[in-house]
Amino acid sequence: MSVLLDHLPELWQGLLVTFQLTAASFLGAAVLGVLVTALRVSPVRVLRALGAAYVETFQNLPLLVLLVLAFFGLPEIGIKADLKVTAIAVIAVYEAAYIGEALRSGVNSVAKGQGEAARAIGLTFAQSLRHVILPQALRTVVQPIGNIFIALTMNTALAAAVGVVDLTAAANRVNLLEAQPIPIFVGAGAAYALIAACAGFVTGRLERRLAILR
């Protein structure tokens, strides 16, 4: 325990970076996920195919591979960005595939009559999706999206492998100085577990509050 207290400033700074990665990546993934969902349920076959290709591509590639390609490949073609910004972008693009699929399952759970009624009153596809379908779909996938948020939080630890000093990287640096891996990494693991527990609690409350009574 003393080793954690001795290096609390470094670990706290790493935890703050983890919070930043998590919040920004989830926000980006949510926006992209909605777009992916729109493609997946579009009446245009080409757009549906593009959405399916996006999901299949990113769900079948390891996140670490994407991070390595972005960090070491993009500078080779003249694209340079801050390490943290690059990590956020890559994680967001990766997790958007999972959020898109979760939202699509929610859209599929909405009665077809809802979409037909929206079209009957003159709403376009985009308008019906925005004002009628998605609001109902979101209420049915609160818990799955919460699970994706937890997975995303854990996946931010991979950014440490490419130079981002998050909680995992900070814990590793402290361990290199102190050579006490058990208390250091147990402490870091407890911090991740606490984030996951808080996310699970919040999404559980939201799911009960927003549940659609049938």
PDB file of C-alpha atoms in Angstrom:
ATOM      1  CA  MET A   1       0.000   0.000   0.000  1.00  0.00           C
ATOM      2  CA  SER A   2       2.827   2.398   0.828  1.00  0.00           C
ATOM      3  CA  VAL A   3       4.228   2.133  -2.680  1.00  0.00           C
ATOM      4  CA  LEU A   4       0.879   3.314  -4.078  1.00  0.00           C
ATOM      5  CA  LEU A   5       0.792   6.268  -1.700  1.00  0.00           C
ATOM      6  CA  ASP A   6       4.405   7.169  -2.478  1.00  0.00           C
ATOM      7  CA  HIS A   7       3.632   7.354  -6.196  1.00  0.00           C
ATOM      8  CA  LEU A   8       0.051   8.593  -5.972  1.00  0.00           C
ATOM      9  CA  PRO A   9       0.655  11.725  -8.121  1.00  0.00           C
ATOM     10  CA  GLU A  10       1.980   9.676 -11.059  1.00  0.00           C
ATOM     11  CA  LEU A  11      -0.791   7.099 -10.779  1.00  0.00           C
ATOM     12  CA  TRP A  12      -3.446   9.796 -10.415  1.00  0.00           C
ATOM     13  CA  GLN A  13      -2.178  11.551 -13.540  1.00  0.00           C
ATOM     14  CA  GLY A  14      -2.325   8.251 -15.408  1.00  0.00           C
ATOM     15  CA  LEU A  15      -5.878   7.693 -14.172  1.00  0.00           C
ATOM     16  CA  LEU A  16      -6.891  11.131 -15.432  1.00  0.00           C
ATOM     17  CA  VAL A  17      -5.506  10.248 -18.865  1.00  0.00           C
ATOM     18  CA  THR A  18      -7.529   7.007 -18.771  1.00  0.00           C
ATOM     19  CA  PHE A  19     -10.649   9.045 -17.981  1.00  0.00           C
ATOM     20  CA  GLN A  20      -9.892  11.351 -20.911  1.00  0.00           C
ATOM     21  CA  LEU A  21      -9.320   8.457 -23.302  1.00  0.00           C
ATOM     22  CA  THR A  22     -12.509   6.742 -22.149  1.00  0.00           C
ATOM     23  CA  ALA A  23     -14.798   9.781 -22.300  1.00  0.00           C
ATOM     24  CA  ALA A  24     -13.547  11.147 -25.624  1.00  0.00           C
ATOM     25  CA  SER A  25     -13.392   7.715 -27.299  1.00  0.00           C
ATOM     26  CA  PHE A  26     -16.897   6.801 -26.157  1.00  0.00           C
ATOM     27  CA  LEU A  27     -18.317  10.094 -27.388  1.00  0.00           C
ATOM     28  CA  GLY A  28     -16.676   9.626 -30.790  1.00  0.00           C
ATOM     29  CA  ALA A  29     -17.756   5.986 -30.949  1.00  0.00           C
ATOM     30  CA  ALA A  30     -21.344   6.928 -30.104  1.00  0.00           C
ATOM     31  CA  VAL A  31     -21.516   9.474 -32.924  1.00  0.00           C
ATOM     32  CA  LEU A  32     -19.941   7.090 -35.431  1.00  0.00           C
ATOM     33  CA  GLY A  33     -22.075   4.234 -34.127  1.00  0.00           C
ATOM     34  CA  VAL A  34     -25.266   6.137 -34.914  1.00  0.00           C
ATOM     35  CA  LEU A  35     -23.986   6.743 -38.445  1.00  0.00           C
ATOM     36  CA  VAL A  36     -23.107   3.061 -38.825  1.00  0.00           C
ATOM     37  CA  THR A  37     -26.596   2.115 -37.634  1.00  0.00           C
ATOM     38  CA  ALA A  38     -28.151   4.489 -40.160  1.00  0.00           C
ATOM     39  CA  LEU A  39     -26.142   2.794 -42.913  1.00  0.00           C
ATOM     40  CA  ARG A  40     -27.078  -0.682 -41.689  1.00  0.00           C
ATOM     41  CA  VAL A  41     -30.831   0.014 -41.746  1.00  0.00           C
ATOM     42  CA  SER A  42     -30.828   2.255 -44.807  1.00  0.00           C
ATOM     43  CA  PRO A  43     -33.256   1.404 -47.602  1.00  0.00           C
ATOM     44  CA  VAL A  44     -30.354   1.807 -50.049  1.00  0.00           C
ATOM     45  CA  ARG A  45     -28.561  -1.499 -50.622  1.00  0.00           C
ATOM     46  CA  VAL A  46     -25.150   0.066 -51.270  1.00  0.00           C
ATOM     47  CA  LEU A  47     -25.276   1.950 -47.972  1.00  0.00           C
ATOM     48  CA  ARG A  48     -26.292  -1.213 -46.126  1.00  0.00           C
ATOM     49  CA  ALA A  49     -23.331  -2.991 -47.685  1.00  0.00           C
ATOM     50  CA  LEU A  50     -20.975  -0.191 -46.603  1.00  0.00           C
ATOM     51  CA  GLY A  51     -22.282  -0.389 -43.053  1.00  0.00           C
ATOM     52  CA  ALA A  52     -21.911  -4.160 -42.987  1.00  0.00           C
ATOM     53  CA  ALA A  53     -18.364  -3.923 -44.366  1.00  0.00           C
ATOM     54  CA  TYR A  54     -17.426  -1.411 -41.668  1.00  0.00           C
ATOM     55  CA  VAL A  55     -18.757  -3.635 -38.889  1.00  0.00           C
ATOM     56  CA  GLU A  56     -17.193  -6.810 -40.244  1.00  0.00           C
ATOM     57  CA  THR A  57     -13.835  -5.111 -40.748  1.00  0.00           C
ATOM     58  CA  PHE A  58     -13.447  -3.574 -37.315  1.00  0.00           C
ATOM     59  CA  GLN A  59     -15.006  -6.437 -35.374  1.00  0.00           C
ATOM     60  CA  ASN A  60     -12.489  -8.818 -36.908  1.00  0.00           C
ATOM     61  CA  LEU A  61      -9.312  -6.789 -36.389  1.00  0.00           C
ATOM     62  CA  PRO A  62      -7.493  -6.619 -33.030  1.00  0.00           C
ATOM     63  CA  LEU A  63      -7.482  -3.118 -31.551  1.00  0.00           C
ATOM     64  CA  LEU A  64      -3.763  -3.335 -30.813  1.00  0.00           C
ATOM     65  CA  VAL A  65      -3.044  -3.933 -34.499  1.00  0.00           C
ATOM     66  CA  LEU A  66      -5.041  -0.836 -35.414  1.00  0.00           C
ATOM     67  CA  LEU A  67      -3.217   1.236 -32.799  1.00  0.00           C
ATOM     68  CA  VAL A  68       0.188   0.102 -34.038  1.00  0.00           C
ATOM     69  CA  LEU A  69      -0.772   0.780 -37.660  1.00  0.00           C
ATOM     70  CA  ALA A  70      -2.026   4.251 -36.770  1.00  0.00           C
ATOM     71  CA  PHE A  71       0.925   5.231 -34.592  1.00  0.00           C
ATOM     72  CA  PHE A  72       3.634   3.976 -36.896  1.00  0.00           C
ATOM     73  CA  GLY A  73       1.911   3.958 -40.270  1.00  0.00           C
ATOM     74  CA  LEU A  74       0.204   7.344 -40.416  1.00  0.00           C
ATOM     75  CA  PRO A  75       3.448   9.362 -39.964  1.00  0.00           C
ATOM     76  CA  GLU A  76       4.868   7.475 -42.934  1.00  0.00           C
ATOM     77  CA  ILE A  77       2.209   9.026 -45.162  1.00  0.00           C
ATOM     78  CA  GLY A  78       2.559  12.476 -43.648  1.00  0.00           C
ATOM     79  CA  ILE A  79      -0.282  12.352 -41.118  1.00  0.00           C
ATOM     80  CA  LYS A  80       0.957  13.350 -37.685  1.00  0.00           C
ATOM     81  CA  ALA A  81      -1.077  13.938 -34.522  1.00  0.00           C
ATOM     82  CA  ASP A  82      -0.706  13.926 -30.764  1.00  0.00           C
ATOM     83  CA  LEU A  83      -0.397  10.422 -29.296  1.00  0.00           C
ATOM     84  CA  LYS A  84      -3.490  10.834 -27.155  1.00  0.00           C
ATOM     85  CA  VAL A  85      -5.578  12.219 -30.020  1.00  0.00           C
ATOM     86  CA  THR A  86      -4.544   9.348 -32.269  1.00  0.00           C
ATOM     87  CA  ALA A  87      -5.417   6.789 -29.608  1.00  0.00           C
ATOM     88  CA  ILE A  88      -8.833   8.388 -29.064  1.00  0.00           C
ATOM     89  CA  ALA A  89      -9.573   8.361 -32.805  1.00  0.00           C
ATOM     90  CA  VAL A  90      -8.536   4.726 -33.262  1.00  0.00           C
ATOM     91  CA  ILE A  91     -10.474   3.475 -30.235  1.00  0.00           C
ATOM     92  CA  ALA A  92     -13.551   5.454 -31.297  1.00  0.00           C
ATOM     93  CA  VAL A  93     -13.471   4.055 -34.834  1.00  0.00           C
ATOM     94  CA  TYR A  94     -13.019   0.528 -33.468  1.00  0.00           C
ATOM     95  CA  GLU A  95     -15.748   0.675 -30.815  1.00  0.00           C
ATOM     96  CA  ALA A  96     -18.212   2.365 -33.203  1.00  0.00           C
ATOM     97  CA  ALA A  97     -18.673  -0.999 -34.912  1.00  0.00           C
ATOM     98  CA  TYR A  98     -19.915  -2.519 -31.653  1.00  0.00           C
ATOM     99  CA  ILE A  99     -22.141   0.421 -30.753  1.00  0.00           C
ATOM    100  CA  GLY A 100     -23.561   0.370 -34.270  1.00  0.00           C
ATOM    101  CA  GLU A 101     -24.519  -3.286 -33.927  1.00  0.00           C
ATOM    102  CA  ALA A 102     -26.037  -2.726 -30.494  1.00  0.00           C
ATOM    103  CA  LEU A 103     -28.130   0.141 -31.828  1.00  0.00           C
ATOM    104  CA  ARG A 104     -29.166  -1.889 -34.871  1.00  0.00           C
ATOM    105  CA  SER A 105     -30.507  -4.606 -32.572  1.00  0.00           C
ATOM    106  CA  GLY A 106     -32.475  -1.899 -30.800  1.00  0.00           C
ATOM    107  CA  VAL A 107     -33.832  -0.578 -34.097  1.00  0.00           C
ATOM    108  CA  ASN A 108     -34.900  -4.103 -35.049  1.00  0.00           C
ATOM    109  CA  SER A 109     -36.819  -4.363 -31.766  1.00  0.00           C
ATOM    110  CA  VAL A 110     -38.975  -1.351 -32.652  1.00  0.00           C
ATOM    111  CA  ALA A 111     -42.306  -2.345 -34.174  1.00  0.00           C
ATOM    112  CA  LYS A 112     -42.379  -1.960 -37.950  1.00  0.00           C
ATOM    113  CA  GLY A 113     -45.590  -0.047 -37.635  1.00  0.00           C
ATOM    114  CA  GLN A 114     -43.679   2.816 -36.033  1.00  0.00           C
ATOM    115  CA  GLY A 115     -41.633   3.361 -39.198  1.00  0.00           C
ATOM    116  CA  GLU A 116     -44.678   2.952 -41.403  1.00  0.00           C
ATOM    117  CA  ALA A 117     -46.574   5.519 -39.355  1.00  0.00           C
ATOM    118  CA  ALA A 118     -43.647   7.946 -39.609  1.00  0.00           C
ATOM    119  CA  ARG A 119     -43.602   7.589 -43.384  1.00  0.00           C
ATOM    120  CA  ALA A 120     -47.357   7.966 -43.520  1.00  0.00           C
ATOM    121  CA  ILE A 121     -47.182  11.437 -41.951  1.00  0.00           C
ATOM    122  CA  GLY A 122     -44.520  12.490 -44.448  1.00  0.00           C
ATOM    123  CA  LEU A 123     -41.284  12.029 -42.504  1.00  0.00           C
ATOM    124  CA  THR A 124     -38.173  11.144 -44.513  1.00  0.00           C
ATOM    125  CA  PHE A 125     -36.012   8.151 -43.599  1.00  0.00           C
ATOM    126  CA  ALA A 126     -33.574  10.383 -41.708  1.00  0.00           C
ATOM    127  CA  GLN A 127     -36.361  12.180 -39.867  1.00  0.00           C
ATOM    128  CA  SER A 128     -38.153   8.984 -38.878  1.00  0.00           C
ATOM    129  CA  LEU A 129     -34.871   7.486 -37.683  1.00  0.00           C
ATOM    130  CA  ARG A 130     -34.025  10.558 -35.640  1.00  0.00           C
ATOM    131  CA  HIS A 131     -37.413  11.380 -34.157  1.00  0.00           C
ATOM    132  CA  VAL A 132     -39.192   8.027 -33.980  1.00  0.00           C
ATOM    133  CA  ILE A 133     -36.966   4.954 -34.285  1.00  0.00           C
ATOM    134  CA  LEU A 134     -33.699   5.819 -32.509  1.00  0.00           C
ATOM    135  CA  PRO A 135     -35.269   7.288 -29.350  1.00  0.00           C
ATOM    136  CA  GLN A 136     -37.160   4.012 -28.846  1.00  0.00           C
ATOM    137  CA  ALA A 137     -34.182   1.871 -29.857  1.00  0.00           C
ATOM    138  CA  LEU A 138     -31.866   3.583 -27.372  1.00  0.00           C
ATOM    139  CA  ARG A 139     -34.174   2.720 -24.495  1.00  0.00           C
ATOM    140  CA  THR A 140     -33.832  -1.000 -25.274  1.00  0.00           C
ATOM    141  CA  VAL A 141     -30.029  -1.116 -25.528  1.00  0.00           C
ATOM    142  CA  VAL A 142     -28.901   0.839 -22.467  1.00  0.00           C
ATOM    143  CA  GLN A 143     -27.290  -2.200 -20.835  1.00  0.00           C
ATOM    144  CA  PRO A 144     -25.507  -3.454 -23.987  1.00  0.00           C
ATOM    145  CA  ILE A 145     -24.090   0.013 -24.586  1.00  0.00           C
ATOM    146  CA  GLY A 146     -23.037   0.123 -20.940  1.00  0.00           C
ATOM    147  CA  ASN A 147     -21.182  -3.149 -21.465  1.00  0.00           C
ATOM    148  CA  ILE A 148     -19.484  -1.655 -24.525  1.00  0.00           C
ATOM    149  CA  PHE A 149     -18.469   1.357 -22.417  1.00  0.00           C
ATOM    150  CA  ILE A 150     -16.870  -0.976 -19.865  1.00  0.00           C
ATOM    151  CA  ALA A 151     -15.039  -2.888 -22.623  1.00  0.00           C
ATOM    152  CA  LEU A 152     -13.889   0.403 -24.128  1.00  0.00           C
ATOM    153  CA  THR A 153     -12.502   1.481 -20.749  1.00  0.00           C
ATOM    154  CA  MET A 154     -10.466  -1.712 -20.522  1.00  0.00           C
ATOM    155  CA  ASN A 155      -9.317  -1.349 -24.125  1.00  0.00           C
ATOM    156  CA  THR A 156      -7.826   2.081 -23.409  1.00  0.00           C
ATOM    157  CA  ALA A 157      -5.079   0.220 -21.547  1.00  0.00           C
ATOM    158  CA  LEU A 158      -3.753  -0.909 -24.939  1.00  0.00           C
ATOM    159  CA  ALA A 159      -2.782   2.695 -25.669  1.00  0.00           C
ATOM    160  CA  ALA A 160       0.050   2.205 -23.178  1.00  0.00           C
ATOM    161  CA  ALA A 161       1.688  -0.145 -25.683  1.00  0.00           C
ATOM    162  CA  VAL A 162       2.181   2.710 -28.141  1.00  0.00           C
ATOM    163  CA  GLY A 163       3.378   5.413 -25.784  1.00  0.00           C
ATOM    164  CA  VAL A 164       0.293   6.948 -24.174  1.00  0.00           C
ATOM    165  CA  VAL A 165       0.927   7.363 -20.433  1.00  0.00           C
ATOM    166  CA  ASP A 166      -2.396   6.219 -19.047  1.00  0.00           C
ATOM    167  CA  LEU A 167      -2.999   4.355 -15.775  1.00  0.00           C
ATOM    168  CA  THR A 168      -1.492   1.125 -17.121  1.00  0.00           C
ATOM    169  CA  ALA A 169       1.630   2.870 -18.390  1.00  0.00           C
ATOM    170  CA  ALA A 170       1.968   4.846 -15.145  1.00  0.00           C
ATOM    171  CA  ALA A 171       1.681   1.652 -13.101  1.00  0.00           C
ATOM    172  CA  ASN A 172       4.323   0.003 -15.278  1.00  0.00           C
ATOM    173  CA  ARG A 173       6.688   2.948 -14.803  1.00  0.00           C
ATOM    174  CA  VAL A 174       6.233   2.843 -11.032  1.00  0.00           C
ATOM    175  CA  ASN A 175       6.871  -0.899 -11.058  1.00  0.00           C
ATOM    176  CA  LEU A 176      10.119  -0.401 -12.984  1.00  0.00           C
ATOM    177  CA  LEU A 177      11.276   1.890 -10.166  1.00  0.00           C
ATOM    178  CA  GLU A 178       9.982  -0.075  -7.194  1.00  0.00           C
ATOM    179  CA  ALA A 179       9.863  -3.680  -8.480  1.00  0.00           C
ATOM    180  CA  GLN A 180       6.661  -4.406  -6.531  1.00  0.00           C
ATOM    181  CA  PRO A 181       4.259  -5.587  -9.231  1.00  0.00           C
ATOM    182  CA  ILE A 182       1.603  -7.142  -6.980  1.00  0.00           C
ATOM    183  CA  PRO A 183       0.492  -4.057  -4.981  1.00  0.00           C
ATOM    184  CA  ILE A 184       1.016  -1.726  -7.951  1.00  0.00           C
ATOM    185  CA  PHE A 185      -0.980  -3.672 -10.510  1.00  0.00           C
ATOM    186  CA  VAL A 186      -3.583  -4.804  -7.987  1.00  0.00           C
ATOM    187  CA  GLY A 187      -4.139  -1.118  -7.237  1.00  0.00           C
ATOM    188  CA  ALA A 188      -4.391  -0.268 -10.941  1.00  0.00           C
ATOM    189  CA  GLY A 189      -6.738  -3.199 -11.499  1.00  0.00           C
ATOM    190  CA  ALA A 190      -8.914  -2.046  -8.607  1.00  0.00           C
ATOM    191  CA  ALA A 191      -9.207   1.384 -10.242  1.00  0.00           C
ATOM    192  CA  TYR A 192     -10.383  -0.181 -13.528  1.00  0.00           C
ATOM    193  CA  ALA A 193     -12.803  -2.417 -11.605  1.00  0.00           C
ATOM    194  CA  LEU A 194     -14.228   0.607  -9.790  1.00  0.00           C
ATOM    195  CA  ILE A 195     -14.835   2.394 -13.101  1.00  0.00           C
ATOM    196  CA  ALA A 196     -16.566  -0.715 -14.455  1.00  0.00           C
ATOM    197  CA  ALA A 197     -18.687  -1.063 -11.316  1.00  0.00           C
ATOM    198  CA  CYS A 198     -19.772   2.578 -11.488  1.00  0.00           C
ATOM    199  CA  ALA A 199     -20.644   2.229 -15.182  1.00  0.00           C
ATOM    200  CA  GLY A 200     -22.626  -0.938 -14.474  1.00  0.00           C
ATOM    201  CA  PHE A 201     -24.513   0.746 -11.644  1.00  0.00           C
ATOM    202  CA  VAL A 202     -25.388   3.814 -13.732  1.00  0.00           C
ATOM    203  CA  THR A 203     -26.505   1.823 -16.769  1.00  0.00           C
ATOM    204  CA  GLY A 204     -28.524  -0.523 -14.562  1.00  0.00           C
ATOM    205  CA  ARG A 205     -30.385   2.428 -13.072  1.00  0.00           C
ATOM    206  CA  LEU A 206     -30.919   3.966 -16.503  1.00  0.00           C
ATOM    207  CA  GLU A 207     -32.185   0.698 -17.937  1.00  0.00           C
ATOM    208  CA  ARG A 208     -34.796   0.380 -15.185  1.00  0.00           C
ATOM    209  CA  ARG A 209     -35.822   4.012 -15.521  1.00  0.00           C
ATOM    210  CA  LEU A 210     -36.088   3.941 -19.337  1.00  0.00           C
ATOM    211  CA  ALA A 211     -37.526   0.456 -19.707  1.00  0.00           C
ATOM    212  CA  ILE A 212     -40.429   0.263 -22.140  1.00  0.00           C
ATOM    213  CA  LEU A 213     -43.401  -1.478 -20.562  1.00  0.00           C
ATOM    214  CA  ARG A 214     -45.028  -3.836 -23.022  1.00  0.00           C
TER     215      ARG A 214
END
